[in-house]
Amino acid sequence: MPIQKVKFIWMNGKFVPWDEANIHVLSHALHYGSGVFEGIRAYENENGTFIFRLKDHIIRLFESAKIYFMEIPYSIEEICEATKELLRKNELRAGYIRPIAFRGYGEMGLNPLNSPVDVVIATWPWGAYLGEEGIEKGIRAKISSFKRIDVNTLPPAAKATGQYINSILAKIEAIKDGYDEAILLDQRGFVSEGSGENIFIVKNGILYTPPSASGILKGITRDTVMKLSENLGYKVVEQELVRTDLYLADEVFFTGTAAEIVPIREIDHRTIGDGKPGPVVRNLQSSFKQLIQGKYSEFEDWLDYV
Ligand code: PPE
């Protein structure tokens, strides 16, 4: 689906009209993938428009930048405020937000340290990442033949643009093979994550999710789901998983900002549970909905009103 245009994009401190937010073709990041980014959602409830866990996302942006020695020439507070102002200026009541910091136009060659760090924040309306039907009925996934990048190859803890080439290979393979999404294993063969989502399984009422040693991006939705689960009285264990743990699970689901909470009903042609979203994922989806509606006082701080 083509990107839906809005009025402004924030570029290096200025609000620029959408069609004028351009960069040079010799920008470092275009050639070498030297950028770090975030994906955030804004929602609307009866109290107004809010950004979900904005500060946590911007902190992760700065952490990704730290790994690559990128100095972002703004503070976390300035980026948060610019993001809110961007939503106000675009009169957007809900949508997706994409802050990105990247090595810009300066020098060619692999040493990025002399190229400027450009910072951009964009926002646009974006619906269900894996489809509305996916959220309702569950999706079909396959274990990718491409392994997740290793923690000592390209650190998955950094949300860096170039690293997504790994996810793209897995995603293309899954789509061409007729699936909705890929599940990647880590270099040792343990379950890692989806192309753009973390993964959970439910077995005998307990939730399990892979740890950072399995080459995951530590998802903010993953953290939200872990905290919601504990609040609902479920036990959550961070643990290495093998592919048969997925096949034999009662429930399996993905979490992510773009995807939200998506049940997986089939993996490698094996039906998960009875092939329908199970009670735990249903419960989590409805708790997440309540959270967004502002009806969860424990987690009010996560709703940053614009
Ligand atoms: N793993 C990966 C590899 C990943 O890209 C994401 C987010 C997650 C886990 C979940 O993280 P979080 O959003 O903090 O819960 N993927 C983003 C980008 C998707 C895209 O296509 O672009 C997202 O969901 O915004």
Tab-separated table of C-alpha atoms and ligand atoms in Angstrom:
chain	number	residue	atom	x	y	z
A	1	MET	CA	0.000	0.000	0.000
A	2	PRO	CA	1.472	3.408	-0.947
A	3	ILE	CA	2.419	5.776	1.878
A	4	GLN	CA	-0.393	8.168	2.714
A	5	LYS	CA	0.946	11.719	2.531
A	6	VAL	CA	0.497	14.294	5.283
A	7	LYS	CA	1.623	17.934	5.380
A	8	PHE	CA	4.979	18.115	7.164
A	9	ILE	CA	8.118	16.170	7.956
A	10	TRP	CA	10.496	17.316	10.668
A	11	MET	CA	14.034	17.535	9.254
A	12	ASN	CA	16.997	18.658	11.322
A	13	GLY	CA	14.901	20.989	13.453
A	14	LYS	CA	12.538	22.359	10.789
A	15	PHE	CA	9.052	21.437	9.649
A	16	VAL	CA	9.433	20.854	5.904
A	17	PRO	CA	6.550	20.318	3.439
A	18	TRP	CA	6.187	16.576	2.700
A	19	ASP	CA	7.309	16.781	-0.958
A	20	GLU	CA	10.389	18.835	-0.094
A	21	ALA	CA	11.792	16.422	2.501
A	22	ASN	CA	14.561	15.101	0.243
A	23	ILE	CA	18.198	14.074	0.695
A	24	HIS	CA	21.217	13.724	-1.599
A	25	VAL	CA	21.721	10.418	-3.474
A	26	LEU	CA	25.267	10.254	-2.141
A	27	SER	CA	24.139	10.254	1.490
A	28	HIS	CA	26.201	7.722	3.440
A	29	ALA	CA	23.170	5.853	4.800
A	30	LEU	CA	21.800	5.091	1.329
A	31	HIS	CA	24.999	3.275	0.386
A	32	TYR	CA	25.942	1.595	3.647
A	33	GLY	CA	22.746	1.350	5.726
A	34	SER	CA	24.209	3.612	8.397
A	35	GLY	CA	21.016	4.791	10.013
A	36	VAL	CA	19.036	4.015	13.166
A	37	PHE	CA	15.303	4.367	13.458
A	38	GLU	CA	12.154	3.817	15.474
A	39	GLY	CA	8.552	2.855	14.821
A	40	ILE	CA	5.978	4.333	17.171
A	41	ARG	CA	2.194	4.490	17.158
A	42	ALA	CA	-0.145	7.319	18.059
A	43	TYR	CA	-3.721	6.467	18.981
A	44	GLU	CA	-6.836	8.403	19.831
A	45	ASN	CA	-9.115	7.752	22.769
A	46	GLU	CA	-11.785	9.862	24.478
A	47	ASN	CA	-9.090	11.942	26.232
A	48	GLY	CA	-7.407	12.888	22.960
A	49	THR	CA	-4.450	11.787	20.825
A	50	PHE	CA	-1.492	10.200	22.571
A	51	ILE	CA	1.796	8.602	21.582
A	52	PHE	CA	2.340	5.148	23.053
A	53	ARG	CA	5.548	4.875	25.133
A	54	LEU	CA	7.145	7.749	23.209
A	55	LYS	CA	10.028	8.263	25.616
A	56	ASP	CA	10.884	4.541	25.692
A	57	HIS	CA	11.102	4.526	21.904
A	58	ILE	CA	13.282	7.628	21.767
A	59	ILE	CA	15.560	6.202	24.453
A	60	ARG	CA	15.943	3.084	22.274
A	61	LEU	CA	16.750	5.335	19.280
A	62	PHE	CA	19.586	6.885	21.281
A	63	GLU	CA	20.754	3.431	22.376
A	64	SER	CA	20.860	2.243	18.749
A	65	ALA	CA	22.850	5.395	17.894
A	66	LYS	CA	25.284	4.714	20.745
A	67	ILE	CA	26.144	1.289	19.334
A	68	TYR	CA	27.112	2.932	16.009
A	69	PHE	CA	28.896	5.984	17.486
A	70	MET	CA	26.297	8.349	16.070
A	71	GLU	CA	25.923	11.565	18.014
A	72	ILE	CA	22.365	12.779	17.688
A	73	PRO	CA	22.583	16.589	17.918
A	74	TYR	CA	19.355	16.846	19.966
A	75	SER	CA	18.288	15.708	23.410
A	76	ILE	CA	15.749	12.945	24.061
A	77	GLU	CA	13.350	15.632	25.320
A	78	GLU	CA	13.771	17.720	22.154
A	79	ILE	CA	13.006	14.734	19.909
A	80	CYS	CA	9.944	13.842	22.009
A	81	GLU	CA	8.649	17.415	21.835
A	82	ALA	CA	9.327	17.659	18.065
A	83	THR	CA	7.373	14.408	17.561
A	84	LYS	CA	4.358	15.756	19.405
A	85	GLU	CA	4.523	19.070	17.553
A	86	LEU	CA	4.690	17.178	14.245
A	87	LEU	CA	1.447	15.349	15.038
A	88	ARG	CA	-0.223	18.631	15.988
A	89	LYS	CA	0.972	20.360	12.804
A	90	ASN	CA	-0.205	17.474	10.657
A	91	GLU	CA	-3.530	17.374	12.503
A	92	LEU	CA	-3.082	13.626	12.696
A	93	ARG	CA	-5.222	11.984	15.373
A	94	ALA	CA	-3.682	8.535	15.031
A	95	GLY	CA	-0.908	7.026	12.955
A	96	TYR	CA	2.584	5.641	12.727
A	97	ILE	CA	5.679	7.665	13.577
A	98	ARG	CA	9.119	7.044	12.086
A	99	PRO	CA	12.047	8.918	13.646
A	100	ILE	CA	15.324	8.191	11.850
A	101	ALA	CA	18.907	9.381	12.420
A	102	PHE	CA	21.385	8.640	9.658
A	103	ARG	CA	24.795	9.471	8.264
A	104	GLY	CA	24.149	12.109	5.634
A	105	TYR	CA	26.035	13.700	2.772
A	106	GLY	CA	29.703	14.284	3.505
A	107	GLU	CA	32.229	11.622	2.701
A	108	MET	CA	32.144	8.294	0.901
A	109	GLY	CA	33.851	5.214	2.286
A	110	LEU	CA	33.172	2.994	5.229
A	111	ASN	CA	34.403	5.319	7.944
A	112	PRO	CA	31.185	7.156	8.810
A	113	LEU	CA	32.629	9.318	11.569
A	114	ASN	CA	33.127	12.434	9.432
A	115	SER	CA	29.678	12.382	7.854
A	116	PRO	CA	26.959	14.498	9.466
A	117	VAL	CA	24.153	12.879	11.470
A	118	ASP	CA	20.820	13.965	10.011
A	119	VAL	CA	17.635	13.515	12.011
A	120	VAL	CA	14.175	13.181	10.507
A	121	ILE	CA	10.762	12.469	12.006
A	122	ALA	CA	7.900	11.483	9.742
A	123	THR	CA	4.367	10.353	10.435
A	124	TRP	CA	1.542	8.947	8.334
A	125	PRO	CA	-1.646	6.911	8.758
A	126	TRP	CA	-0.830	3.173	8.841
A	127	GLY	CA	-3.344	0.403	9.408
A	128	ALA	CA	-2.881	-3.186	10.553
A	129	TYR	CA	0.619	-4.314	9.480
A	130	LEU	CA	-0.327	-7.971	9.015
A	131	GLY	CA	-3.935	-7.201	8.055
A	132	GLU	CA	-7.136	-6.802	10.076
A	133	GLU	CA	-7.973	-10.418	9.318
A	134	GLY	CA	-4.594	-11.457	10.752
A	135	ILE	CA	-5.400	-9.784	14.071
A	136	GLU	CA	-8.821	-11.478	14.163
A	137	LYS	CA	-8.129	-14.939	12.785
A	138	GLY	CA	-4.372	-15.384	13.014
A	139	ILE	CA	-1.715	-15.597	10.321
A	140	ARG	CA	0.395	-18.320	8.685
A	141	ALA	CA	4.164	-18.247	9.195
A	142	LYS	CA	7.175	-20.254	8.103
A	143	ILE	CA	10.570	-20.782	9.669
A	144	SER	CA	12.917	-18.916	7.382
A	145	SER	CA	15.900	-20.539	5.709
A	146	PHE	CA	17.696	-17.268	6.524
A	147	LYS	CA	19.060	-17.105	10.080
A	148	ARG	CA	18.762	-14.006	12.253
A	149	ILE	CA	21.919	-11.847	12.248
A	150	ASP	CA	24.194	-12.878	15.097
A	151	VAL	CA	24.753	-10.681	18.150
A	152	ASN	CA	28.410	-10.402	17.112
A	153	THR	CA	27.718	-9.843	13.411
A	154	LEU	CA	25.222	-6.996	13.428
A	155	PRO	CA	23.840	-6.428	16.923
A	156	PRO	CA	20.059	-6.961	16.756
A	157	ALA	CA	19.745	-4.783	19.871
A	158	ALA	CA	20.307	-1.824	17.529
A	159	LYS	CA	17.405	-0.912	15.299
A	160	ALA	CA	19.698	0.008	12.414
A	161	THR	CA	18.504	0.436	8.833
A	162	GLY	CA	21.158	-1.794	7.187
A	163	GLN	CA	20.315	-4.665	9.515
A	164	TYR	CA	16.846	-4.896	8.001
A	165	ILE	CA	18.259	-6.456	4.831
A	166	ASN	CA	18.282	-9.650	6.930
A	167	SER	CA	14.575	-9.271	7.711
A	168	ILE	CA	13.866	-8.401	4.080
A	169	LEU	CA	15.400	-11.660	2.819
A	170	ALA	CA	13.271	-13.636	5.264
A	171	LYS	CA	10.125	-11.648	4.454
A	172	ILE	CA	10.496	-12.078	0.680
A	173	GLU	CA	11.011	-15.815	1.081
A	174	ALA	CA	7.910	-16.118	3.281
A	175	ILE	CA	5.716	-14.094	0.896
A	176	LYS	CA	6.946	-15.940	-2.213
A	177	ASP	CA	6.259	-19.244	-0.468
A	178	GLY	CA	2.676	-18.136	0.245
A	179	TYR	CA	2.979	-17.298	3.956
A	180	ASP	CA	2.174	-14.061	5.745
A	181	GLU	CA	5.364	-13.791	7.794
A	182	ALA	CA	8.746	-15.365	8.549
A	183	ILE	CA	10.113	-16.638	11.851
A	184	LEU	CA	13.914	-16.505	12.019
A	185	LEU	CA	16.118	-18.816	14.061
A	186	ASP	CA	19.307	-17.492	15.651
A	187	GLN	CA	22.768	-18.649	14.555
A	188	ARG	CA	22.641	-21.507	17.086
A	189	GLY	CA	19.255	-22.666	15.800
A	190	PHE	CA	17.038	-21.337	18.590
A	191	VAL	CA	13.908	-19.340	17.826
A	192	SER	CA	14.657	-15.623	17.497
A	193	GLU	CA	11.832	-13.429	16.167
A	194	GLY	CA	9.732	-12.429	13.156
A	195	SER	CA	10.990	-10.151	10.387
A	196	GLY	CA	9.610	-7.163	12.305
A	197	GLU	CA	8.010	-8.675	15.412
A	198	ASN	CA	8.895	-10.484	18.622
A	199	ILE	CA	7.390	-13.897	19.275
A	200	PHE	CA	5.677	-15.542	22.268
A	201	ILE	CA	4.339	-19.024	22.851
A	202	VAL	CA	1.833	-20.241	25.431
A	203	LYS	CA	2.156	-23.767	26.833
A	204	ASN	CA	-0.006	-25.006	29.703
A	205	GLY	CA	-0.933	-21.447	30.665
A	206	ILE	CA	2.658	-20.134	30.848
A	207	LEU	CA	4.096	-17.625	28.357
A	208	TYR	CA	7.602	-18.062	26.947
A	209	THR	CA	9.589	-15.634	24.801
A	210	PRO	CA	13.202	-15.747	23.536
A	211	PRO	CA	15.862	-13.722	25.457
A	212	SER	CA	18.277	-11.156	23.961
A	213	ALA	CA	20.891	-13.920	23.483
A	214	SER	CA	18.627	-15.218	20.696
A	215	GLY	CA	19.345	-12.127	18.599
A	216	ILE	CA	16.121	-10.230	19.163
A	217	LEU	CA	15.321	-6.567	19.151
A	218	LYS	CA	13.977	-5.963	22.640
A	219	GLY	CA	10.522	-4.889	21.606
A	220	ILE	CA	8.583	-2.291	23.495
A	221	THR	CA	5.377	-4.164	22.677
A	222	ARG	CA	7.101	-7.310	24.002
A	223	ASP	CA	7.717	-5.452	27.252
A	224	THR	CA	4.130	-4.159	27.283
A	225	VAL	CA	2.793	-7.695	26.783
A	226	MET	CA	5.060	-9.064	29.531
A	227	LYS	CA	3.783	-6.442	31.970
A	228	LEU	CA	0.137	-6.891	30.920
A	229	SER	CA	0.534	-10.671	31.303
A	230	GLU	CA	1.886	-10.354	34.821
A	231	ASN	CA	-0.938	-7.964	35.611
A	232	LEU	CA	-3.445	-10.562	34.365
A	233	GLY	CA	-1.793	-13.238	36.509
A	234	TYR	CA	0.079	-15.159	33.810
A	235	LYS	CA	3.649	-16.286	34.354
A	236	VAL	CA	6.123	-15.135	31.656
A	237	VAL	CA	9.490	-16.817	31.153
A	238	GLU	CA	12.335	-15.513	28.949
A	239	GLN	CA	13.848	-18.692	27.619
A	240	GLU	CA	15.514	-20.151	24.542
A	241	LEU	CA	13.020	-22.046	22.375
A	242	VAL	CA	13.437	-24.642	19.639
A	243	ARG	CA	11.228	-24.892	16.547
A	244	THR	CA	9.226	-27.829	17.927
A	245	ASP	CA	8.274	-25.664	20.931
A	246	LEU	CA	6.449	-23.566	18.333
A	247	TYR	CA	4.809	-26.514	16.568
A	248	LEU	CA	3.583	-28.005	19.882
A	249	ALA	CA	2.545	-24.785	21.615
A	250	ASP	CA	-1.057	-24.158	22.629
A	251	GLU	CA	-0.764	-20.630	21.228
A	252	VAL	CA	1.861	-18.605	19.359
A	253	PHE	CA	1.719	-14.891	18.640
A	254	PHE	CA	3.749	-11.953	17.368
A	255	THR	CA	4.098	-8.538	19.018
A	256	GLY	CA	5.307	-5.273	17.517
A	257	THR	CA	4.393	-1.617	17.195
A	258	ALA	CA	3.279	-1.917	13.591
A	259	ALA	CA	1.816	-5.431	13.996
A	260	GLU	CA	0.426	-4.978	17.557
A	261	ILE	CA	-0.606	-8.458	18.875
A	262	VAL	CA	-1.104	-11.013	16.100
A	263	PRO	CA	-1.978	-14.688	16.646
A	264	ILE	CA	-0.164	-17.286	14.503
A	265	ARG	CA	-2.501	-20.098	13.508
A	266	GLU	CA	-0.134	-22.212	11.422
A	267	ILE	CA	3.651	-22.681	11.229
A	268	ASP	CA	5.317	-24.804	8.523
A	269	HIS	CA	1.916	-26.397	7.730
A	270	ARG	CA	1.395	-27.465	11.352
A	271	THR	CA	-1.789	-26.129	12.920
A	272	ILE	CA	-1.141	-24.316	16.196
A	273	GLY	CA	-3.574	-25.409	18.902
A	274	ASP	CA	-6.957	-25.746	17.232
A	275	GLY	CA	-6.026	-23.259	14.484
A	276	LYS	CA	-7.884	-20.367	16.084
A	277	PRO	CA	-6.565	-17.568	18.315
A	278	GLY	CA	-6.449	-19.008	21.851
A	279	PRO	CA	-7.772	-17.578	25.128
A	280	VAL	CA	-4.463	-16.063	26.296
A	281	VAL	CA	-3.786	-14.079	23.117
A	282	ARG	CA	-7.435	-12.997	23.019
A	283	ASN	CA	-7.169	-11.814	26.607
A	284	LEU	CA	-3.964	-9.907	25.847
A	285	GLN	CA	-5.452	-8.312	22.723
A	286	SER	CA	-8.452	-7.063	24.669
A	287	SER	CA	-6.267	-5.809	27.555
A	288	PHE	CA	-4.128	-3.965	25.024
A	289	LYS	CA	-7.278	-2.407	23.566
A	290	GLN	CA	-8.354	-1.318	27.056
A	291	LEU	CA	-4.912	0.130	27.646
A	292	ILE	CA	-5.192	2.189	24.450
A	293	GLN	CA	-8.634	3.362	25.506
A	294	GLY	CA	-7.025	4.763	28.656
A	295	LYS	CA	-8.781	2.312	30.968
A	296	TYR	CA	-5.740	0.835	32.649
A	297	SER	CA	-4.700	3.186	35.464
A	298	GLU	CA	-1.545	1.149	36.287
A	299	PHE	CA	-0.052	2.022	32.916
A	300	GLU	CA	-1.309	5.582	32.406
A	301	ASP	CA	2.272	6.884	32.110
A	302	TRP	CA	2.649	5.043	28.802
A	303	LEU	CA	0.056	7.303	27.168
A	304	ASP	CA	1.841	10.524	26.244
A	305	TYR	CA	-0.914	12.940	25.217
A	306	VAL	CA	-0.157	15.288	22.325
B	1	PPE	N1	11.818	-7.175	16.150
B	1	PPE	C1	12.100	-6.488	15.025
B	1	PPE	C2	13.161	-7.002	14.130
B	1	PPE	C3	11.388	-5.322	14.732
B	1	PPE	O1	11.681	-4.647	13.631
B	1	PPE	C4	10.384	-4.875	15.613
B	1	PPE	C5	9.611	-3.636	15.305
B	1	PPE	C6	10.125	-5.628	16.781
B	1	PPE	C7	10.871	-6.758	17.022
B	1	PPE	C8	9.101	-5.196	17.801
B	1	PPE	O2	9.534	-4.041	18.492
B	1	PPE	P1	8.509	-2.986	19.089
B	1	PPE	O3	7.905	-2.274	17.949
B	1	PPE	O4	9.362	-2.104	19.947
B	1	PPE	O5	7.512	-3.743	19.868
B	1	PPE	N2	9.375	-3.394	13.935
B	1	PPE	C9	8.997	-2.064	13.546
B	1	PPE	C10	9.226	-1.814	12.076
B	1	PPE	C11	8.329	-2.498	11.107
B	1	PPE	C12	8.607	-2.028	9.692
B	1	PPE	O6	8.170	-2.729	8.774
B	1	PPE	O7	9.186	-0.982	9.483
B	1	PPE	C13	7.607	-1.696	14.032
B	1	PPE	O8	6.823	-2.563	14.399
B	1	PPE	O9	7.322	-0.508	14.084
